[in-house]
Coordinates of N, CA and C in Angstrom, one line a residue:
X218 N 55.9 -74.0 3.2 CA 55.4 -74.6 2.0 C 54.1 -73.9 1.6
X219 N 53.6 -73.6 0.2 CA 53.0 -73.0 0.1 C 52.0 -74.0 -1.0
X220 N 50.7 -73.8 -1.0 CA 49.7 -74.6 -1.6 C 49.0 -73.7 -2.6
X221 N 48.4 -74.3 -3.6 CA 47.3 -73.6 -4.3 C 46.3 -74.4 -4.6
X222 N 45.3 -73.6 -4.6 CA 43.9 -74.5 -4.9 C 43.2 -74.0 -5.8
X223 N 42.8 -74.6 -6.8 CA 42.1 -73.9 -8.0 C 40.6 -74.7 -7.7
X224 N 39.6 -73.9 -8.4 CA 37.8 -74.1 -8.2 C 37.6 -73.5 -9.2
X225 N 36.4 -74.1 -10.2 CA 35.3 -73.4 -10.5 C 35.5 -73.6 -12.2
X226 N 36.5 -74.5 -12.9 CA 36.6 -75.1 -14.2 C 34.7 -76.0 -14.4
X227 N 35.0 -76.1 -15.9 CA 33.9 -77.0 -15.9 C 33.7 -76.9 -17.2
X228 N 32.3 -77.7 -17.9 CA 31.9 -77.5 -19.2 C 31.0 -76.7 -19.6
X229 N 31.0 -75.9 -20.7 CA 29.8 -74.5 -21.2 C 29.7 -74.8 -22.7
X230 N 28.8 -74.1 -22.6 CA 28.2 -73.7 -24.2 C 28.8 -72.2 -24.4
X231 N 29.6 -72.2 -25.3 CA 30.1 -71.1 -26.3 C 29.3 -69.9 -26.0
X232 N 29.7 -68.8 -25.5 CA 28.8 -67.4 -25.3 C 28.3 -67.4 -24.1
X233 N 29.1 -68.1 -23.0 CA 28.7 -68.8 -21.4 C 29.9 -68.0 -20.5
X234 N 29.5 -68.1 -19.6 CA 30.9 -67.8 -18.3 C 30.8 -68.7 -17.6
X235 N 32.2 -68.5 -17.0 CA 32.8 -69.6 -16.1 C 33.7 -68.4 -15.1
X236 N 33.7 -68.7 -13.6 CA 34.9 -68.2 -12.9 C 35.4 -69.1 -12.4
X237 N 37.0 -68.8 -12.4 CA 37.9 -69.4 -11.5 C 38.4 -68.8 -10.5
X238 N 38.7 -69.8 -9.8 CA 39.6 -69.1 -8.2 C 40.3 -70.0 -7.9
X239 N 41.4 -69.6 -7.0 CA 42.7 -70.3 -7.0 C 43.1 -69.2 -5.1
X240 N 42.9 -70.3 -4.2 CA 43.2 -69.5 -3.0 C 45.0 -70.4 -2.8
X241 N 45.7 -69.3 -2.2 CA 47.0 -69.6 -1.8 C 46.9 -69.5 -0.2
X242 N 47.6 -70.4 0.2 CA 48.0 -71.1 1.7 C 49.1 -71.2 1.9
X243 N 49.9 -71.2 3.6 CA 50.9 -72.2 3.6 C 51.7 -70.8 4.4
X244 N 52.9 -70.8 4.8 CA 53.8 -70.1 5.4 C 53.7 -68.8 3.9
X245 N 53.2 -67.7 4.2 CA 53.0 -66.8 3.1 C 53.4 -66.3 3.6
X246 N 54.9 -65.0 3.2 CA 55.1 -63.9 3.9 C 54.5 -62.4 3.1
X247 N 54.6 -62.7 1.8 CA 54.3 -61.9 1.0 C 54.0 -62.7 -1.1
X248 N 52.8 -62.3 -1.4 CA 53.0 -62.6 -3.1 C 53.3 -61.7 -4.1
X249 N 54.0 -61.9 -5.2 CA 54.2 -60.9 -5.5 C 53.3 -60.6 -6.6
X250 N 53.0 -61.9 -7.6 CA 52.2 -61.5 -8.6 C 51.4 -63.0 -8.2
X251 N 49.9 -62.9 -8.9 CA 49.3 -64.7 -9.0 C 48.3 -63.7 -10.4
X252 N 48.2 -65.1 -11.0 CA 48.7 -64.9 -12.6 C 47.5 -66.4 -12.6
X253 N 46.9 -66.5 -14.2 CA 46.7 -67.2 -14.9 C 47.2 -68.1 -15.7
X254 N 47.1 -69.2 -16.0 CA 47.8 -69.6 -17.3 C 47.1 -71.1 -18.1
X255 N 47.2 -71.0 -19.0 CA 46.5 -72.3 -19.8 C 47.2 -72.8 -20.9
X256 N 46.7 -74.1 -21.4 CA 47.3 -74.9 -21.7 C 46.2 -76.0 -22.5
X257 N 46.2 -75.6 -23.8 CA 45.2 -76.5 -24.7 C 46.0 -77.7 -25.3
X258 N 45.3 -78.9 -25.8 CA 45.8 -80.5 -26.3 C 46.5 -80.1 -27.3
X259 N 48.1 -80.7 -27.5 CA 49.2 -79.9 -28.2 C 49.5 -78.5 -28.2
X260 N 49.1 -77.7 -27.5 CA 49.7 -76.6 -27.3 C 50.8 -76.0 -26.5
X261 N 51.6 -75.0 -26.6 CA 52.1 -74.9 -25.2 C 51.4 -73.8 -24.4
X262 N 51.9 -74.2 -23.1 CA 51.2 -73.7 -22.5 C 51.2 -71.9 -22.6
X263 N 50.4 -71.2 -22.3 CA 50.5 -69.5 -22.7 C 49.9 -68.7 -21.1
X264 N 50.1 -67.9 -21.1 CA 49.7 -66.6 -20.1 C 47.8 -66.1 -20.7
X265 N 47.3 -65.9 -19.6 CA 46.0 -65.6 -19.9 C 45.9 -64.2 -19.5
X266 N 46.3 -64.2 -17.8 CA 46.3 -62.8 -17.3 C 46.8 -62.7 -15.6
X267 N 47.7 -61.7 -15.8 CA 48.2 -61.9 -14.5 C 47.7 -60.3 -13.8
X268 N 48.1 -60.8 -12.4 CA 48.0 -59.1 -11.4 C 48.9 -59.3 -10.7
X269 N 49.4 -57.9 -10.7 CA 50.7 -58.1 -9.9 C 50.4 -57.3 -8.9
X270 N 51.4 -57.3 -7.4 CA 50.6 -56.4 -6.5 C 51.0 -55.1 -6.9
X271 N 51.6 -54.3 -7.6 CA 51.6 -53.7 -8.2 C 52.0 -53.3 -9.6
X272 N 51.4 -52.2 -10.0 CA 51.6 -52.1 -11.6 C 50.0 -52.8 -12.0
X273 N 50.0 -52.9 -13.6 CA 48.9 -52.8 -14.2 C 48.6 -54.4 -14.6
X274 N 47.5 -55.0 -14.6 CA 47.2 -56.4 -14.8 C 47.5 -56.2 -16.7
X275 N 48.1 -58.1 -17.1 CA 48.3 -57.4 -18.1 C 47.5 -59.2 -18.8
X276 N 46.8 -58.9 -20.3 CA 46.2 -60.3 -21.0 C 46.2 -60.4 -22.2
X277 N 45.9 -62.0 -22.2 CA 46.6 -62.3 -23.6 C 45.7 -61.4 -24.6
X278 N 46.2 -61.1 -25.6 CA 45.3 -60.7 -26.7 C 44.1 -61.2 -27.0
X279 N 44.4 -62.7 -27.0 CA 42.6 -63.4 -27.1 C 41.7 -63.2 -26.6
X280 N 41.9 -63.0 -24.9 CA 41.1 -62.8 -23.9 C 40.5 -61.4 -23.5
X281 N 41.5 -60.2 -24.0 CA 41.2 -58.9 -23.6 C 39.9 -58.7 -24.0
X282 N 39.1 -57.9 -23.3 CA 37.5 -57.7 -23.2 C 36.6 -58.6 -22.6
X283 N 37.3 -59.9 -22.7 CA 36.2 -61.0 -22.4 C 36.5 -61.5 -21.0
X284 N 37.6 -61.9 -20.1 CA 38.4 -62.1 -19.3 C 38.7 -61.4 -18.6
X285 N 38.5 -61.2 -17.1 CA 38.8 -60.5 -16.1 C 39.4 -60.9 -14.8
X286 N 40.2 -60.6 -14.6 CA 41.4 -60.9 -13.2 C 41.2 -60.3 -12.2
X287 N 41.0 -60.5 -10.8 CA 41.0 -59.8 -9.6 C 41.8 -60.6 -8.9
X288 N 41.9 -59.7 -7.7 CA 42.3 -60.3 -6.7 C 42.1 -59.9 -5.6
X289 N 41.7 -61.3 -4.7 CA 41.6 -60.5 -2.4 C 42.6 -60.8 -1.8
X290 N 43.6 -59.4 -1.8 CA 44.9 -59.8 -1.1 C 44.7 -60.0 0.2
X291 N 43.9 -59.8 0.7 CA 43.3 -60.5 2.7 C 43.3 -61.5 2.6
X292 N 43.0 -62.6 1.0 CA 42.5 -64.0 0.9 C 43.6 -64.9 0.7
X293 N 44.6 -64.2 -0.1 CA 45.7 -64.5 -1.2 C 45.0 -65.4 -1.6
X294 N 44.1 -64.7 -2.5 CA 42.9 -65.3 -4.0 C 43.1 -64.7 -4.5
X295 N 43.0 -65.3 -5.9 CA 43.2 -64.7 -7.3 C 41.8 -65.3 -8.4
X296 N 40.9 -64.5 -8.9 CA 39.4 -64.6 -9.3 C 40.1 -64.5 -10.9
X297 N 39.3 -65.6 -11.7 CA 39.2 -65.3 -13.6 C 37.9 -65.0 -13.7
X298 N 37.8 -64.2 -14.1 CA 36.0 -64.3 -14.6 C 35.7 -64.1 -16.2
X299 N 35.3 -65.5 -16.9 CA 35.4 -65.2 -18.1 C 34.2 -65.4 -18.7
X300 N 34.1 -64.7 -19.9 CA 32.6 -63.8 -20.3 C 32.9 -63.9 -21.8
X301 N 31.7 -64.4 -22.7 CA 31.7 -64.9 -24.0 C 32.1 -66.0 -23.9
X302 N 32.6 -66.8 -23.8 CA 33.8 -68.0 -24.1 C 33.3 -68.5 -25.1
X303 N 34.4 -68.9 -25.6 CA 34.8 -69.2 -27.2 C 35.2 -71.0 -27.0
X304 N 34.7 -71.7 -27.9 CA 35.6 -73.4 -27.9 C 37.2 -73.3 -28.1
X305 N 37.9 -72.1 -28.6 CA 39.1 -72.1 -28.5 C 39.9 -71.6 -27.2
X306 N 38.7 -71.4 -26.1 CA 39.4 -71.3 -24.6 C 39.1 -72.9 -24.2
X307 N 39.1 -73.7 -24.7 CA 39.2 -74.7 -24.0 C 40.7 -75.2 -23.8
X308 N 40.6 -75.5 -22.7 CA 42.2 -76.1 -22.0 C 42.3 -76.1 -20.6
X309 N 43.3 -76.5 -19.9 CA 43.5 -76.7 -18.7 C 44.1 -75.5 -17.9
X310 N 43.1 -75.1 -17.1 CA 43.8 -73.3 -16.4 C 44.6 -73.9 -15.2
X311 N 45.8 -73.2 -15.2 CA 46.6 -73.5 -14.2 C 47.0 -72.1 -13.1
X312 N 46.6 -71.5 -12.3 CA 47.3 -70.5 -11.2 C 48.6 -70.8 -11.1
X313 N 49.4 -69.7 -10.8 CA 50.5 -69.0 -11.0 C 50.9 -68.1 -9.9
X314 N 51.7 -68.6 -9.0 CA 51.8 -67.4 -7.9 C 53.5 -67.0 -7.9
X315 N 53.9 -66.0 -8.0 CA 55.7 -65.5 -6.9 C 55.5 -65.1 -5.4
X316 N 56.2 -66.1 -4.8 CA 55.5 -66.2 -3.5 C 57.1 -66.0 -2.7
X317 N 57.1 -65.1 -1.7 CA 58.2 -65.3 -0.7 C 57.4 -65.9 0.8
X318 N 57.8 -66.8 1.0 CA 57.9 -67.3 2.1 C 58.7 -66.9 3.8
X319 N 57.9 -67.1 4.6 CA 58.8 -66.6 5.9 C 59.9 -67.0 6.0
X320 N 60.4 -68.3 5.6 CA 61.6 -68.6 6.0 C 62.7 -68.7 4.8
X321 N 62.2 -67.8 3.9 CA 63.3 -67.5 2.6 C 63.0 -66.0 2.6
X322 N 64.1 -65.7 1.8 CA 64.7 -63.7 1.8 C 64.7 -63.9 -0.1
X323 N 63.9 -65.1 -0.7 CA 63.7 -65.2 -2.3 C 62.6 -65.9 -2.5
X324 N 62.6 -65.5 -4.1 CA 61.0 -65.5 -4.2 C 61.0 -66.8 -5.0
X325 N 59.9 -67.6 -4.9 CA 59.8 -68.9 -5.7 C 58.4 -68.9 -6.3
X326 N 58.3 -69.5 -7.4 CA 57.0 -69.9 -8.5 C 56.2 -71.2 -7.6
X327 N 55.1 -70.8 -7.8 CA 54.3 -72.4 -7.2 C 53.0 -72.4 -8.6
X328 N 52.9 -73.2 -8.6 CA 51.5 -73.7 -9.7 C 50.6 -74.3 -9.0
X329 N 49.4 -74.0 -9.3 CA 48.0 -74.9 -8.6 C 47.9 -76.2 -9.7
X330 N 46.9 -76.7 -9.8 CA 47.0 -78.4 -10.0 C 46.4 -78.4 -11.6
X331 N 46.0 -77.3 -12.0 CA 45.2 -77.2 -13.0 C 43.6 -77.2 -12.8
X332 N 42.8 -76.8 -13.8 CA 41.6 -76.8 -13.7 C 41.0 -77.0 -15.2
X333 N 39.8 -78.0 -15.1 CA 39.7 -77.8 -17.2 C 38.5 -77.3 -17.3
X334 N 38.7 -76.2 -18.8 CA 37.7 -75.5 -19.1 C 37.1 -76.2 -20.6
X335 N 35.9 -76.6 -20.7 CA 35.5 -77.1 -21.9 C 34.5 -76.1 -22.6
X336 N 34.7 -75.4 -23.7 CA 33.7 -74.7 -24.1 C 33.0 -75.4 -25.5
X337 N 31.8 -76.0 -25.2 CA 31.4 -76.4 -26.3 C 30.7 -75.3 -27.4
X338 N 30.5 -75.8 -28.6 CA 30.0 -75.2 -29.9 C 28.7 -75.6 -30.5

């Protein structure tokens, strides 16, 4: 079984940063991608930014420039670091991992619990 933990949501003033982090646990044999994703009041939910363990991190249009994705594959953590923030990033950030586990030969989706970002104006 595999867990995720998200940290570091909260409320800002417009033109502020916030990081997130999201550590993965649990029988891990390998990840393949852990990924971003959010989700504002009537919206559906959308992609912010993902990294995959290989190939090129890829983001949404709104975020490019301001928004940045890492990751410590020693930690299986995945870092947002986001820069300017706008009141239209407000919503609930959810992590995103493809995870194979030791005792499966396939890969499964897990989501962390959410985290909320309030950017005030």
């Amino acid at each position: 079984q595999v867990r995720l933990v998200e940290s570091g949501g909260g409320l800002v003033q417009a033109g502020g940063s916030l990081r997130l982090s999201c550590a993965a646990s649990g029988t891990i044999f390998s990840i393949e991608s852990m990924g971003w994703y959010r989700q504002a009041p009537g919206k559906q939910r959308e992609l912010v930014a993902v990294i995959p363990s290989a190939g090129s991190t890829r983001y949404a249009d709104s975020v490019k420039g301001r928004f940045t994705i890492s990751r410590d594959t020693a930690k299986n953590t995945v870092y947002l670091q986001m820069n300017n923030l706008k009141p239209e990033d407000t919503a609930v950030y959810s992590c995103h991992c493809i995870v194979r586990e030791y005792s499966s030969s396939s890969w499964r989706n897990y989501w962390g619990q959410g985290t909320q970002v309030t950017v005030s104006s």
